Coordinates of C-alpha atoms and ligand atoms in Angstrom, one line a residue:
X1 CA 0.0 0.0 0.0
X2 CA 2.0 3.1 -1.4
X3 CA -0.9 5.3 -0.6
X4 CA 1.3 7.9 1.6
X5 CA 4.1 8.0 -0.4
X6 CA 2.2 9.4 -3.2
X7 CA 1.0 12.0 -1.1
X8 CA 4.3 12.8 -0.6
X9 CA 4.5 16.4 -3.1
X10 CA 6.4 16.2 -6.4
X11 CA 9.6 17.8 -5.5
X12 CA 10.5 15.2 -2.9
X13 CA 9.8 11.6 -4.8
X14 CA 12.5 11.6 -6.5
X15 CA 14.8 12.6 -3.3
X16 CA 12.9 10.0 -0.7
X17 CA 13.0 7.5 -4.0
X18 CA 16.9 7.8 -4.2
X19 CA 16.4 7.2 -0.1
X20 CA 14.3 4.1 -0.5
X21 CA 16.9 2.7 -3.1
X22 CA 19.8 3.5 -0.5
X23 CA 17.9 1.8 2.3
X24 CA 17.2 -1.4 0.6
X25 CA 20.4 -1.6 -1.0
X26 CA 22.3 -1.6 2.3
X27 CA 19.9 -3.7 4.2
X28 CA 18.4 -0.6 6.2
X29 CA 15.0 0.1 7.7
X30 CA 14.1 3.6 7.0
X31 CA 11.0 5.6 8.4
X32 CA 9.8 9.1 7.4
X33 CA 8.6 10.4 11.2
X34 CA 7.5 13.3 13.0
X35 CA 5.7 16.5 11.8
X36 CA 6.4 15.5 8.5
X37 CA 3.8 12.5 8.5
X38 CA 1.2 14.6 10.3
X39 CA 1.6 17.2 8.1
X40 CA 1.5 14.8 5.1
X41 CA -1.6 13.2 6.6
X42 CA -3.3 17.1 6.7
X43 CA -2.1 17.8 3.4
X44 CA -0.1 20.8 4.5
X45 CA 3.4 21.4 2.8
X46 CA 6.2 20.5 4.5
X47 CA 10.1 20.2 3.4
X48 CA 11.5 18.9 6.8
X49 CA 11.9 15.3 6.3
X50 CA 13.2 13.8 9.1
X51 CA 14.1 9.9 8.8
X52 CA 14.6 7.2 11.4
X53 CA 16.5 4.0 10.5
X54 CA 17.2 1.2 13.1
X55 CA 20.3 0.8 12.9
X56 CA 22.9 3.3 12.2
X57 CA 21.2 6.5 11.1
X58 CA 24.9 8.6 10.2
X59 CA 26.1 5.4 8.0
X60 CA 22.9 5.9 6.1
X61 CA 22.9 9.8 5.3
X62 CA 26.4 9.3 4.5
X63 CA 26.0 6.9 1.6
X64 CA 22.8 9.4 0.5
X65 CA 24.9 12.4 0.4
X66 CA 27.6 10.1 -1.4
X67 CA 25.0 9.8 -4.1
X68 CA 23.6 12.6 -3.6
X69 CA 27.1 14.4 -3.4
X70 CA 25.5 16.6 -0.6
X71 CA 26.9 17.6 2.5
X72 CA 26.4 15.9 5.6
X73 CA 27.1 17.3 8.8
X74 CA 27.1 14.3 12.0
X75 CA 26.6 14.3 15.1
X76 CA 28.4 11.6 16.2
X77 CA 27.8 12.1 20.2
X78 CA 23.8 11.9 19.2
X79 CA 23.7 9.8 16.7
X80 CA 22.2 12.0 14.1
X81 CA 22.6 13.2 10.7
X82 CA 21.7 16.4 8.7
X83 CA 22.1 16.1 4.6
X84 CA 21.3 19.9 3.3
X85 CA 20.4 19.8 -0.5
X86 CA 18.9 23.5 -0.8
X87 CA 19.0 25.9 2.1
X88 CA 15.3 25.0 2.2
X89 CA 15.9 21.9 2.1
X90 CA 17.4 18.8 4.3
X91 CA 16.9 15.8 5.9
X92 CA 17.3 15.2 9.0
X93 CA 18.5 11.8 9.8
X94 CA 18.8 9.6 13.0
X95 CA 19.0 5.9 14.5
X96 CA 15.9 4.8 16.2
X97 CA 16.2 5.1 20.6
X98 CA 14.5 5.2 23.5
X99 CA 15.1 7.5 25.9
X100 CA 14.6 8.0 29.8
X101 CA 14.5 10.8 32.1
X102 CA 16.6 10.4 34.9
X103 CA 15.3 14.2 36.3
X104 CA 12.1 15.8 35.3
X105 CA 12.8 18.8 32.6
X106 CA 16.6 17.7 32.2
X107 CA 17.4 16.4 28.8
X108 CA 17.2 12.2 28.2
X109 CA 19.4 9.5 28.9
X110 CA 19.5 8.1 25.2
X111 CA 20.0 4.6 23.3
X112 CA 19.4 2.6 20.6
X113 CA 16.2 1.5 20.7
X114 CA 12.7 -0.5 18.3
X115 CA 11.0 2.6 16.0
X116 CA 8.3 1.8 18.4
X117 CA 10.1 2.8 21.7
X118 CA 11.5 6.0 18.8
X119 CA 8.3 6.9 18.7
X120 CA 6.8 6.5 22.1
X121 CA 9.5 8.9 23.4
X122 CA 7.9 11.7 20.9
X123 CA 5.7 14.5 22.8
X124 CA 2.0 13.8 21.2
X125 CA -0.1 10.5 19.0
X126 CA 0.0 13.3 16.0
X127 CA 3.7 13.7 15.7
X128 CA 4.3 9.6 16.5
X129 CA 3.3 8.2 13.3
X130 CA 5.7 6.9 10.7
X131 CA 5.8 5.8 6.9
X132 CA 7.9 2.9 6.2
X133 CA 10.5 3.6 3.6
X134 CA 10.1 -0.3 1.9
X135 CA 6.5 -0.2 1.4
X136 CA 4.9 3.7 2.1
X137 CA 3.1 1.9 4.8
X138 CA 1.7 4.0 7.8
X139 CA 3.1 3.0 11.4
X140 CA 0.4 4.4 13.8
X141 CA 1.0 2.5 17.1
X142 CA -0.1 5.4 19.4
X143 CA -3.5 6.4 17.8
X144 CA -2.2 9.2 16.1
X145 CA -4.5 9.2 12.9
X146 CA -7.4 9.5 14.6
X147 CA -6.7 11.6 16.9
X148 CA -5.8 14.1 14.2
X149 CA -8.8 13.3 12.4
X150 CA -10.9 13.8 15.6
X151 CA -8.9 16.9 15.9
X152 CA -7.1 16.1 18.9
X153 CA -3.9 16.5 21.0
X154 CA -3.1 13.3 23.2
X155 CA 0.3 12.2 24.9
X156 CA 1.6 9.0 25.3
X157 CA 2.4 8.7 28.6
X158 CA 0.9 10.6 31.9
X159 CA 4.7 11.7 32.7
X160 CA 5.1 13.4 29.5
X161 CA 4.8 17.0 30.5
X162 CA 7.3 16.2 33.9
X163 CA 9.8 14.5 31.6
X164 CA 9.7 17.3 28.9
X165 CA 7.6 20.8 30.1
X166 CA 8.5 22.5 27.0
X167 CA 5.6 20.3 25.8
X168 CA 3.6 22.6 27.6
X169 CA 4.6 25.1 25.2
X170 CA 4.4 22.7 22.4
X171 CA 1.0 22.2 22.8
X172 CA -0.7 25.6 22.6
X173 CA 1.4 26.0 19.1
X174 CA 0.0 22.6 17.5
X175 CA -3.5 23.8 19.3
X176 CA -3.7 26.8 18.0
X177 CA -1.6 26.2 14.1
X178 CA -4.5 23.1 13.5
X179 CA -7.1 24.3 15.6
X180 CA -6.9 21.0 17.5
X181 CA -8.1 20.8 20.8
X182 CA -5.9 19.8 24.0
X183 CA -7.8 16.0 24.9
X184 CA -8.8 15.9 28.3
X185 CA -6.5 13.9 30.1
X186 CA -3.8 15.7 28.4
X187 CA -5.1 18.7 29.6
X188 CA -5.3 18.1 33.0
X189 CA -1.8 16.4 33.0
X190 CA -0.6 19.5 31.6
X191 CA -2.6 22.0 34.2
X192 CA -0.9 20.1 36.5
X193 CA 2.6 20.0 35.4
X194 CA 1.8 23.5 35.5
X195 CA 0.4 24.0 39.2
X196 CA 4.1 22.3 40.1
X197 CA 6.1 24.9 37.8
X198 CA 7.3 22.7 35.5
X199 CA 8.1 25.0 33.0
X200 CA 10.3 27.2 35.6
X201 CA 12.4 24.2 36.2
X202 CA 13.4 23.4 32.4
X203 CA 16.8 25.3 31.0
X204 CA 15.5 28.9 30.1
X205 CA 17.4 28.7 26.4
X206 CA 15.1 25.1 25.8
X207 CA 11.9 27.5 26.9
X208 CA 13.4 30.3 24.7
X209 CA 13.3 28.1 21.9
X210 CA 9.7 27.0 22.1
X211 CA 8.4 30.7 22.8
X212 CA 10.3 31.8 19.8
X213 CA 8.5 28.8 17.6
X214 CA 5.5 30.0 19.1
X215 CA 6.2 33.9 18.0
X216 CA 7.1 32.9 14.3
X217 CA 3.9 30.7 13.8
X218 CA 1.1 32.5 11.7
X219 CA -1.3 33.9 14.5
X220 CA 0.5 34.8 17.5
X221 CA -2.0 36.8 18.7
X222 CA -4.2 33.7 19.2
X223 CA -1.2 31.4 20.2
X224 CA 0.3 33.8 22.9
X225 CA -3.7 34.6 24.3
X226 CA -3.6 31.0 24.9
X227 CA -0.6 30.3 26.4
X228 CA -1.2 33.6 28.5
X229 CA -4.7 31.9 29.6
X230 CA -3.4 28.2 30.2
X231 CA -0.1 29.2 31.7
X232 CA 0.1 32.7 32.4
X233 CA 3.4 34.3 31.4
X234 CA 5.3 34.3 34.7
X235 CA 7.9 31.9 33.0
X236 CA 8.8 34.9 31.1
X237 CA 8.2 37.0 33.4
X238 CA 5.8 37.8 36.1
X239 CA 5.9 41.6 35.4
X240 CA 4.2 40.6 31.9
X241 CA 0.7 40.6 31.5
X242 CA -1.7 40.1 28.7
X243 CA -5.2 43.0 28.6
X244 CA -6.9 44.0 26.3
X245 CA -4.7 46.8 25.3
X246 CA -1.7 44.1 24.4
X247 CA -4.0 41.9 22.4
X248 CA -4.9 45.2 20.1
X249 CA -0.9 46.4 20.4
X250 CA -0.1 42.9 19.1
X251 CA -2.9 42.8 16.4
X252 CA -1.4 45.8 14.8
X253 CA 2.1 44.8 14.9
X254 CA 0.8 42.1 12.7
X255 CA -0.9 44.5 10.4
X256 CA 2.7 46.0 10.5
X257 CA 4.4 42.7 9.4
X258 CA 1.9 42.4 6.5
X259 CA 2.1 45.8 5.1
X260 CA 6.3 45.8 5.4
X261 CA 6.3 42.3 3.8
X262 CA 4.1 43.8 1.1
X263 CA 5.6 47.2 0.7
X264 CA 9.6 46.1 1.0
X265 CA 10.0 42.7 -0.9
X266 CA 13.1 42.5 -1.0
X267 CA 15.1 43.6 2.1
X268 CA 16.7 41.2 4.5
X269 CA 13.9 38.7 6.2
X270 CA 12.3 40.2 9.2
X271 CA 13.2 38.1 12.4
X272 CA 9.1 38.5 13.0
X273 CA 9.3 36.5 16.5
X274 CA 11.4 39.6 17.5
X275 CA 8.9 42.2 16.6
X276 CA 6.0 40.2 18.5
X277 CA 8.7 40.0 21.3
X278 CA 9.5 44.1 21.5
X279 CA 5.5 44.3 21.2
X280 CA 5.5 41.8 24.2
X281 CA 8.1 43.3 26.7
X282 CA 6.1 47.1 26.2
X283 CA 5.2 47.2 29.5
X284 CA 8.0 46.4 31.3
X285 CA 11.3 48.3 31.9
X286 CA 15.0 48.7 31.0
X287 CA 16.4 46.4 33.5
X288 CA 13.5 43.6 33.5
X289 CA 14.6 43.4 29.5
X290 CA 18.0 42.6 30.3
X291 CA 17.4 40.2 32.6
X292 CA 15.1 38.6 30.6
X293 CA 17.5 38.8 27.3
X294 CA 20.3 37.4 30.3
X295 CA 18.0 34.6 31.5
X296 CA 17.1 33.0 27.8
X297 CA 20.8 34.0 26.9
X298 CA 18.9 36.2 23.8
X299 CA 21.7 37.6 21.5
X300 CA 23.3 40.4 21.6
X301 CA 22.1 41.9 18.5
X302 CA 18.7 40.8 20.0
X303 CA 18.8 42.6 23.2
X304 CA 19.6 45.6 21.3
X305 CA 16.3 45.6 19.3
X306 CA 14.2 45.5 22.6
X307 CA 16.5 48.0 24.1
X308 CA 16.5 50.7 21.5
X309 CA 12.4 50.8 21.5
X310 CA 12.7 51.3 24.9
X311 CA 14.8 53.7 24.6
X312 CA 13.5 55.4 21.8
X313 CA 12.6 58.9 23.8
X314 CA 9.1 60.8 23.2
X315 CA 10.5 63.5 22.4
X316 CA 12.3 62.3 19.3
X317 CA 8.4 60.4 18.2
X318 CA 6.9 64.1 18.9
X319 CA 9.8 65.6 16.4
X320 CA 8.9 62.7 14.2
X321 CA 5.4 63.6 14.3
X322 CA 5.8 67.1 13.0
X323 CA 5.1 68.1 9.3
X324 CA 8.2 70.2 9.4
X325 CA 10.7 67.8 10.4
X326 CA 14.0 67.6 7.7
X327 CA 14.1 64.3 5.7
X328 CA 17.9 64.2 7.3
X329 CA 16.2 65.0 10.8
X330 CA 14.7 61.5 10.2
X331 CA 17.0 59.8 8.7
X332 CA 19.3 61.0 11.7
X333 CA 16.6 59.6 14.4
X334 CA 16.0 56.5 12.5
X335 CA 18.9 55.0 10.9
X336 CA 20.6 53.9 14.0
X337 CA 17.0 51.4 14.5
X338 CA 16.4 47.8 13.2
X339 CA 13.3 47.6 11.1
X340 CA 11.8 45.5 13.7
X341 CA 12.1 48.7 16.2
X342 CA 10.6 50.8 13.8
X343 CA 7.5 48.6 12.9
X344 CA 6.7 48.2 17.2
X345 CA 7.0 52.3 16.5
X346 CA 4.7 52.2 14.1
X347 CA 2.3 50.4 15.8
X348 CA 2.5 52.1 19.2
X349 CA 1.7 55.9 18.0
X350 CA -1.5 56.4 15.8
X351 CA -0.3 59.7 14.4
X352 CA -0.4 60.0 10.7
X353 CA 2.6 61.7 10.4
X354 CA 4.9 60.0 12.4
X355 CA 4.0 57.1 10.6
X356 CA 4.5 59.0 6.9
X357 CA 7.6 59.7 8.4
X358 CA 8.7 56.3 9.1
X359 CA 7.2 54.8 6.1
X360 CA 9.4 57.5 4.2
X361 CA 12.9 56.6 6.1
X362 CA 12.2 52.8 5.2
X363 CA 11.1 53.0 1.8
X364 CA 12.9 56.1 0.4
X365 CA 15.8 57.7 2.7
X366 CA 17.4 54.5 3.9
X367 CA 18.1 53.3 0.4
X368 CA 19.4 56.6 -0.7
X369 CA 23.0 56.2 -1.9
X370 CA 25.6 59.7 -2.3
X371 CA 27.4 59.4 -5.9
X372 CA 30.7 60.6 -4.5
X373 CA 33.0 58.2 -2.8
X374 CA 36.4 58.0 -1.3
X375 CA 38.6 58.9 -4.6
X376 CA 36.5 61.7 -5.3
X377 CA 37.3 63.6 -2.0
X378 CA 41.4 62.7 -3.1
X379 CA 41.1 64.6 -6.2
X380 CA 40.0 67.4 -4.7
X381 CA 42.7 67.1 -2.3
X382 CA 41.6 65.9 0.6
X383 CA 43.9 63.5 2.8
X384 CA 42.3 60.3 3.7
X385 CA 41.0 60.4 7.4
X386 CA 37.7 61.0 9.7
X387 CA 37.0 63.9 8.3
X388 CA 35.7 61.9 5.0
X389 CA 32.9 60.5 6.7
X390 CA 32.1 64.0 7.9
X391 CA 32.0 65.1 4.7
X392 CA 29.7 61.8 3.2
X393 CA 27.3 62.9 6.0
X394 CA 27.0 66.1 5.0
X395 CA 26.8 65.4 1.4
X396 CA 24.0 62.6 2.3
X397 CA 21.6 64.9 4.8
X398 CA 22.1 67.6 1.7
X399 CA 20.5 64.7 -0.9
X400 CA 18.1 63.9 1.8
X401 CA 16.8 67.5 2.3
X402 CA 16.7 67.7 -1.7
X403 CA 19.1 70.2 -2.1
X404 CA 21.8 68.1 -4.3
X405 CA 20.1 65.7 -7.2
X406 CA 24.0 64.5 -8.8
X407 CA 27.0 64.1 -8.6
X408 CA 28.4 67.1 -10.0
X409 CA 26.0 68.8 -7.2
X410 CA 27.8 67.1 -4.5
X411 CA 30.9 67.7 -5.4
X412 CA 30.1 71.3 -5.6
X413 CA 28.7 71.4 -2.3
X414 CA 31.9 69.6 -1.2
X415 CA 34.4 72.3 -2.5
X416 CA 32.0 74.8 -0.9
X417 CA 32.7 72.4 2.4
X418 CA 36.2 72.8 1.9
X419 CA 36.4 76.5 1.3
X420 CA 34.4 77.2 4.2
X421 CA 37.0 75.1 6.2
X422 CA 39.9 76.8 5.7
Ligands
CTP501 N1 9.7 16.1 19.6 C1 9.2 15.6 20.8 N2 9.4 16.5 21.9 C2 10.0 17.7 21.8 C3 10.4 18.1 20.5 C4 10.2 17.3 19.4 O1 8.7 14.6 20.9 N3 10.1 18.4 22.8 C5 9.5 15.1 18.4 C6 8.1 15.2 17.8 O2 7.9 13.9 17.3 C7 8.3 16.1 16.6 C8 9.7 15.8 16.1 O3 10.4 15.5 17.4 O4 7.4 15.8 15.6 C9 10.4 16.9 15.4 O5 10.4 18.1 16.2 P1 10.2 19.5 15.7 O6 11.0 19.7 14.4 O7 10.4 20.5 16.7 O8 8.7 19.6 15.4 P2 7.7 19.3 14.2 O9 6.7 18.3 14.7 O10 8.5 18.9 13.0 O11 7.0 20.7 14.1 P3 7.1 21.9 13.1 O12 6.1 21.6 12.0 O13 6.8 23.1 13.9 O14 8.6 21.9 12.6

């Protein structure tokens, strides 16, 4: 019965064919696993393949990225494989294992193990399923088919939640992504786990992780109002709190998102997860930040997003505001500010200006480019050193403020610099 594996979308039969070839040829059992079955069984795309093979899961993507001539990168200490064919696209390989807890919320104990004890260590009966490589048959030992067609989240095993509480987390994003609903067992196992503050005891960078999953997934808004009414946000922090007034703030910052993706196609990604995050962390202060951005060990370049919106002084979004303000004004206030920081500016202050203003410095003024460069400024004399970048500023607020259109312009304005100088 091949009836998965045609479900399987055109642009990965041939790939997971080459696979199937590799894994009979050397006498391997192969399984497609985890969010990639349950995603296949819902019919939603999904390029993560991650493969199980009992027995030696690194010998296996090895000989596929032979054939494949990809690059695999092992991790011989785990056991596991990744072969990268696109930079959307790998495989993730591993050997089948079972795995034990020795201390609630600290990582397993691992070892080779059946695919069945692989797949009962896995956090719900939606992502336990596999699809056997030989024959496209569907493993389902846990129930996971019908829970998903019941709409369902289940977990295997009643310490599931002690073992592992970033399954806490885990849950609320499958909830809310499928609009499943958390079965009732499961949710009082997880309530529980809860009431003993699970989640505090589990490394903050594991927690980081799954919050940041959670803040890139299409509706936060709805994800983060349930986690914030299951959990509360105290394992963030207990200075954060969730009213009325954030669910609106966070609603527009997704408006914000939508109308940058639209507007700017092609600048650098947005890290999205960070702009929900600066949209988060509005209520609290300098210091909670950085203790926060210390706690989950948030990078630096991170912390310095949050920081600068709270930093960003009112004074500067009154000047902003104004219909007089210079382009180079802006470009001035503005320019030392991620886009995320700008779009959780947006989205804070209603006025109609300040939000021209800001739409101007992203689409127009930060792309502006000055025609003259450093071997212009040596022709006309002038000795390599600081005062060059003096001189580009001036040239640049000058094109900003409209009042040099080319190059001959700025170098006028530049010998006009220099005479006044000297
Ligand atoms: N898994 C688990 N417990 C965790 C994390 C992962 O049991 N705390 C298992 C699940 O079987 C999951 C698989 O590992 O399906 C892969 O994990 P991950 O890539 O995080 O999740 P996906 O299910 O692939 O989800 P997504 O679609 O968000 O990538």
């Amino acid at each position: 019965m091949k009836e998965y594996l045609e479900k399987i979308p055109e642009e990965l039969r041939g790939l997971i064919n080459k696979v199937r070839s590799i894994a009979a040829q050397e006498n391997l059992r192969g399984y497609l696993v985890g969010g990639f079955v349950r995603d296949l069984i819902l019919g939603v795309k999904n390029l993560d393949l991650d493969i199980v093979v009992e027995g030696d899961g690194i010998k296996f993507a090895e000989s596929l990225g032979q054939q494949l001539k990809a690059k695999v990168i092992a991790h011989k200490q785990f056991g596991t494989a990744t072969l990268s064919l696109r930079p959307s696209l790998k495989i993730d390989f591993s050997g089948a294992r079972s795995e034990y807890y020795p201390k609630p919320a600290h990582l397993p104990v691992v070892r080779p193990g059946s695919l069945r004890e692989d797949l009962f260590r896995r956090d719900f009966t939606i992502n336990a399923m596999a699809i056997d490589l030989s024959d496209g048959k569907l493993i389902d030992y846990f129930g996971g088919a019908s829970d998903l067609r019941n709409k369902i989240i289940r977990v295997l095993h009643d310490l599931s939640f002690i073992d592992d509480p970033t399954r806490i987390l885990r849950a609320v994003r499958f909830e809310q992504r499928y609009s499943l609903s958390i079965e009732r067992q499961t949710l009082s196992l997880l309530k529980s786990a809860l009431r003993n503050k699970m989640l505090e005891q589990v490394h903050p960078h594991r927690t980081r992780d799954e919050l940041i999953l959670i803040l890139k997934e299409e509706n936060v808004v709805k994800e983060i109002e349930r986690l914030h009414k299951l959990s509360g946000l105290d394992f963030i922090s207990a200075k954060l709190k969730i009213n009325t007034r954030t669910r609106v703030f966070l609603k527009t910052i997704k408006k914000e998102i939508d109308w940058f993706n639209q507007r700017n196609p092609g600048r650098r990604p947005l890290d999205t997860w960070l702009v929900y995050l600066i949209g988060l962390f509005d209520p609290l202060g300098i210091r909670e930040i950085k203790s926060i951005c210390a706690k989950f060990g948030l990078r630096k370049g991170e912390e310095k997003r949050l920081l600068s919106y709270k930093q960003f002084k009112l004074s500067w979004v009154k000047e902003l505001s104004a219909v007089t303000i210079k382009p180079s004004r802006i470009f001035a206030l503005l320019e030392p500010l991620s886009y995320e920081t700008i779009l959780v500016l947006r989205s804070k202050h209603n006025n109609k200006r300040f939000k021209r203003n800001l739409a101007d410095f992203l689409e127009i003024y930060n792309g502006l480019r000055i025609y003259v460069g450093g071997e212009d400024l040596h022709c006309l004399g002038i000795l390599p050193g600081p005062g060059y970048k003096e001189i580009f500023t001036q040239v640049l607020n000058a094109k900003l403020n409209g009042k040099v259109k080319n190059k001959e312009e700025e170098l006028e304005l530049i010998r006009k610099l220099i005479k006044n100088r000297s």
